[in-house]
Amino acid sequence: MKNQQIIIRLALVTAACALLNGCLSSTPVWDRAFGDSVKTVTAMQVLNPAASANTDPVAGIDGTAATASQQNYGKSFMTPAPQTSVFTIGVSGSGASGN
């Protein structure tokens, strides 16, 4: 009895899916323009599309200082910042009045 109900329900669900498949409409307009918005937004994020043609050197920081700066930046993530105790907040003696 229970197996028969399962088979009937499965047959009804299969028939409903087959009938609803006929209601499916294609979207040729959407399919033709698929991805255009992503391409447009990506192109809008490019500041200077001809930047690779510019052969002028970058004025500003020299190579040694830039390398040292990058190394210091990388080292700042190696050692964690010291943890402050949540119980010492506002205990320094100076209040809102500046005393």
PDB file of C-alpha atoms in Angstrom:
ATOM      1  CA  MET A   1       0.000   0.000   0.000  1.00  0.00           C
ATOM      2  CA  LYS A   2       2.746   2.428   0.979  1.00  0.00           C
ATOM      3  CA  ASN A   3       4.853   1.578  -2.091  1.00  0.00           C
ATOM      4  CA  GLN A   4       1.847   2.144  -4.319  1.00  0.00           C
ATOM      5  CA  GLN A   5       1.324   5.655  -2.871  1.00  0.00           C
ATOM      6  CA  ILE A   6       4.974   6.494  -3.441  1.00  0.00           C
ATOM      7  CA  ILE A   7       4.775   5.321  -7.051  1.00  0.00           C
ATOM      8  CA  ILE A   8       1.585   7.335  -7.644  1.00  0.00           C
ATOM      9  CA  ARG A   9       3.130  10.486  -6.139  1.00  0.00           C
ATOM     10  CA  LEU A  10       6.282  10.015  -8.172  1.00  0.00           C
ATOM     11  CA  ALA A  11       4.235   9.601 -11.347  1.00  0.00           C
ATOM     12  CA  LEU A  12       2.209  12.743 -10.561  1.00  0.00           C
ATOM     13  CA  VAL A  13       5.318  14.808  -9.874  1.00  0.00           C
ATOM     14  CA  THR A  14       6.950  13.553 -13.069  1.00  0.00           C
ATOM     15  CA  ALA A  15       3.827  14.373 -15.082  1.00  0.00           C
ATOM     16  CA  ALA A  16       3.608  17.840 -13.510  1.00  0.00           C
ATOM     17  CA  CYS A  17       7.254  18.535 -14.351  1.00  0.00           C
ATOM     18  CA  ALA A  18       6.717  17.387 -17.929  1.00  0.00           C
ATOM     19  CA  LEU A  19       3.639  19.599 -18.294  1.00  0.00           C
ATOM     20  CA  LEU A  20       5.332  22.626 -16.750  1.00  0.00           C
ATOM     21  CA  ASN A  21       8.276  22.168 -19.095  1.00  0.00           C
ATOM     22  CA  GLY A  22       5.933  23.171 -21.920  1.00  0.00           C
ATOM     23  CA  CYS A  23       5.397  26.546 -20.213  1.00  0.00           C
ATOM     24  CA  LEU A  24       9.106  27.321 -20.373  1.00  0.00           C
ATOM     25  CA  SER A  25       9.871  30.103 -22.790  1.00  0.00           C
ATOM     26  CA  SER A  26      13.261  30.835 -24.236  1.00  0.00           C
ATOM     27  CA  THR A  27      14.907  34.199 -23.781  1.00  0.00           C
ATOM     28  CA  PRO A  28      16.774  34.977 -27.007  1.00  0.00           C
ATOM     29  CA  VAL A  29      17.067  38.685 -26.196  1.00  0.00           C
ATOM     30  CA  TRP A  30      18.586  37.986 -22.792  1.00  0.00           C
ATOM     31  CA  ASP A  31      20.815  35.240 -24.148  1.00  0.00           C
ATOM     32  CA  ARG A  32      22.164  37.529 -26.856  1.00  0.00           C
ATOM     33  CA  ALA A  33      23.113  40.206 -24.294  1.00  0.00           C
ATOM     34  CA  PHE A  34      24.365  37.761 -21.658  1.00  0.00           C
ATOM     35  CA  GLY A  35      27.551  39.091 -20.046  1.00  0.00           C
ATOM     36  CA  ASP A  36      27.342  42.578 -21.533  1.00  0.00           C
ATOM     37  CA  SER A  37      26.815  44.201 -18.140  1.00  0.00           C
ATOM     38  CA  VAL A  38      29.884  42.489 -16.692  1.00  0.00           C
ATOM     39  CA  LYS A  39      31.991  43.576 -19.667  1.00  0.00           C
ATOM     40  CA  THR A  40      30.703  47.144 -19.342  1.00  0.00           C
ATOM     41  CA  VAL A  41      31.394  47.376 -15.607  1.00  0.00           C
ATOM     42  CA  THR A  42      34.853  45.867 -16.058  1.00  0.00           C
ATOM     43  CA  ALA A  43      35.667  48.397 -18.775  1.00  0.00           C
ATOM     44  CA  MET A  44      34.402  51.235 -16.564  1.00  0.00           C
ATOM     45  CA  GLN A  45      36.895  50.259 -13.839  1.00  0.00           C
ATOM     46  CA  VAL A  46      39.900  50.851 -16.103  1.00  0.00           C
ATOM     47  CA  LEU A  47      41.288  54.305 -15.369  1.00  0.00           C
ATOM     48  CA  ASN A  48      43.542  54.653 -18.395  1.00  0.00           C
ATOM     49  CA  PRO A  49      43.150  52.041 -21.139  1.00  0.00           C
ATOM     50  CA  ALA A  50      46.291  53.285 -22.899  1.00  0.00           C
ATOM     51  CA  ALA A  51      48.518  53.090 -19.811  1.00  0.00           C
ATOM     52  CA  SER A  52      50.669  50.312 -21.264  1.00  0.00           C
ATOM     53  CA  ALA A  53      51.730  52.604 -24.113  1.00  0.00           C
ATOM     54  CA  ASN A  54      53.140  55.199 -21.682  1.00  0.00           C
ATOM     55  CA  THR A  55      56.926  54.757 -21.443  1.00  0.00           C
ATOM     56  CA  ASP A  56      57.608  57.669 -19.068  1.00  0.00           C
ATOM     57  CA  PRO A  57      59.203  56.536 -15.804  1.00  0.00           C
ATOM     58  CA  VAL A  58      57.208  56.991 -12.656  1.00  0.00           C
ATOM     59  CA  ALA A  59      58.309  60.072 -10.744  1.00  0.00           C
ATOM     60  CA  GLY A  60      58.328  59.820  -6.991  1.00  0.00           C
ATOM     61  CA  ILE A  61      60.028  57.331  -4.718  1.00  0.00           C
ATOM     62  CA  ASP A  62      63.279  55.603  -5.675  1.00  0.00           C
ATOM     63  CA  GLY A  63      63.568  51.825  -5.909  1.00  0.00           C
ATOM     64  CA  THR A  64      65.504  51.305  -2.667  1.00  0.00           C
ATOM     65  CA  ALA A  65      63.012  53.255  -0.583  1.00  0.00           C
ATOM     66  CA  ALA A  66      60.079  51.535  -2.297  1.00  0.00           C
ATOM     67  CA  THR A  67      61.545  48.094  -1.575  1.00  0.00           C
ATOM     68  CA  ALA A  68      62.141  48.988   2.067  1.00  0.00           C
ATOM     69  CA  SER A  69      58.623  50.339   2.356  1.00  0.00           C
ATOM     70  CA  GLN A  70      57.145  47.141   0.938  1.00  0.00           C
ATOM     71  CA  GLN A  71      59.243  45.005   3.266  1.00  0.00           C
ATOM     72  CA  ASN A  72      58.184  47.042   6.301  1.00  0.00           C
ATOM     73  CA  TYR A  73      54.560  46.740   5.214  1.00  0.00           C
ATOM     74  CA  GLY A  74      54.908  42.974   4.933  1.00  0.00           C
ATOM     75  CA  LYS A  75      56.619  42.762   8.335  1.00  0.00           C
ATOM     76  CA  SER A  76      53.752  44.664   9.942  1.00  0.00           C
ATOM     77  CA  PHE A  77      51.570  41.595   9.425  1.00  0.00           C
ATOM     78  CA  MET A  78      54.146  39.162  10.825  1.00  0.00           C
ATOM     79  CA  THR A  79      54.012  40.406  14.411  1.00  0.00           C
ATOM     80  CA  PRO A  80      50.527  40.847  15.845  1.00  0.00           C
ATOM     81  CA  ALA A  81      49.578  44.099  17.501  1.00  0.00           C
ATOM     82  CA  PRO A  82      49.821  43.979  21.285  1.00  0.00           C
ATOM     83  CA  GLN A  83      46.509  43.154  22.907  1.00  0.00           C
ATOM     84  CA  THR A  84      45.093  45.776  25.218  1.00  0.00           C
ATOM     85  CA  SER A  85      43.190  44.729  28.278  1.00  0.00           C
ATOM     86  CA  VAL A  86      39.517  45.587  28.125  1.00  0.00           C
ATOM     87  CA  PHE A  87      39.575  46.351  31.826  1.00  0.00           C
ATOM     88  CA  THR A  88      42.036  49.254  31.510  1.00  0.00           C
ATOM     89  CA  ILE A  89      39.973  51.327  29.121  1.00  0.00           C
ATOM     90  CA  GLY A  90      39.272  54.716  30.663  1.00  0.00           C
ATOM     91  CA  VAL A  91      41.370  54.086  33.793  1.00  0.00           C
ATOM     92  CA  SER A  92      44.247  56.370  32.813  1.00  0.00           C
ATOM     93  CA  GLY A  93      43.099  59.062  35.220  1.00  0.00           C
ATOM     94  CA  SER A  94      41.931  61.644  32.727  1.00  0.00           C
ATOM     95  CA  GLY A  95      38.205  61.930  32.455  1.00  0.00           C
ATOM     96  CA  ALA A  96      35.939  63.754  30.077  1.00  0.00           C
ATOM     97  CA  SER A  97      36.669  67.037  31.826  1.00  0.00           C
ATOM     98  CA  GLY A  98      40.402  66.769  31.038  1.00  0.00           C
ATOM     99  CA  ASN A  99      41.511  66.425  34.664  1.00  0.00           C
TER     100      ASN A  99
END
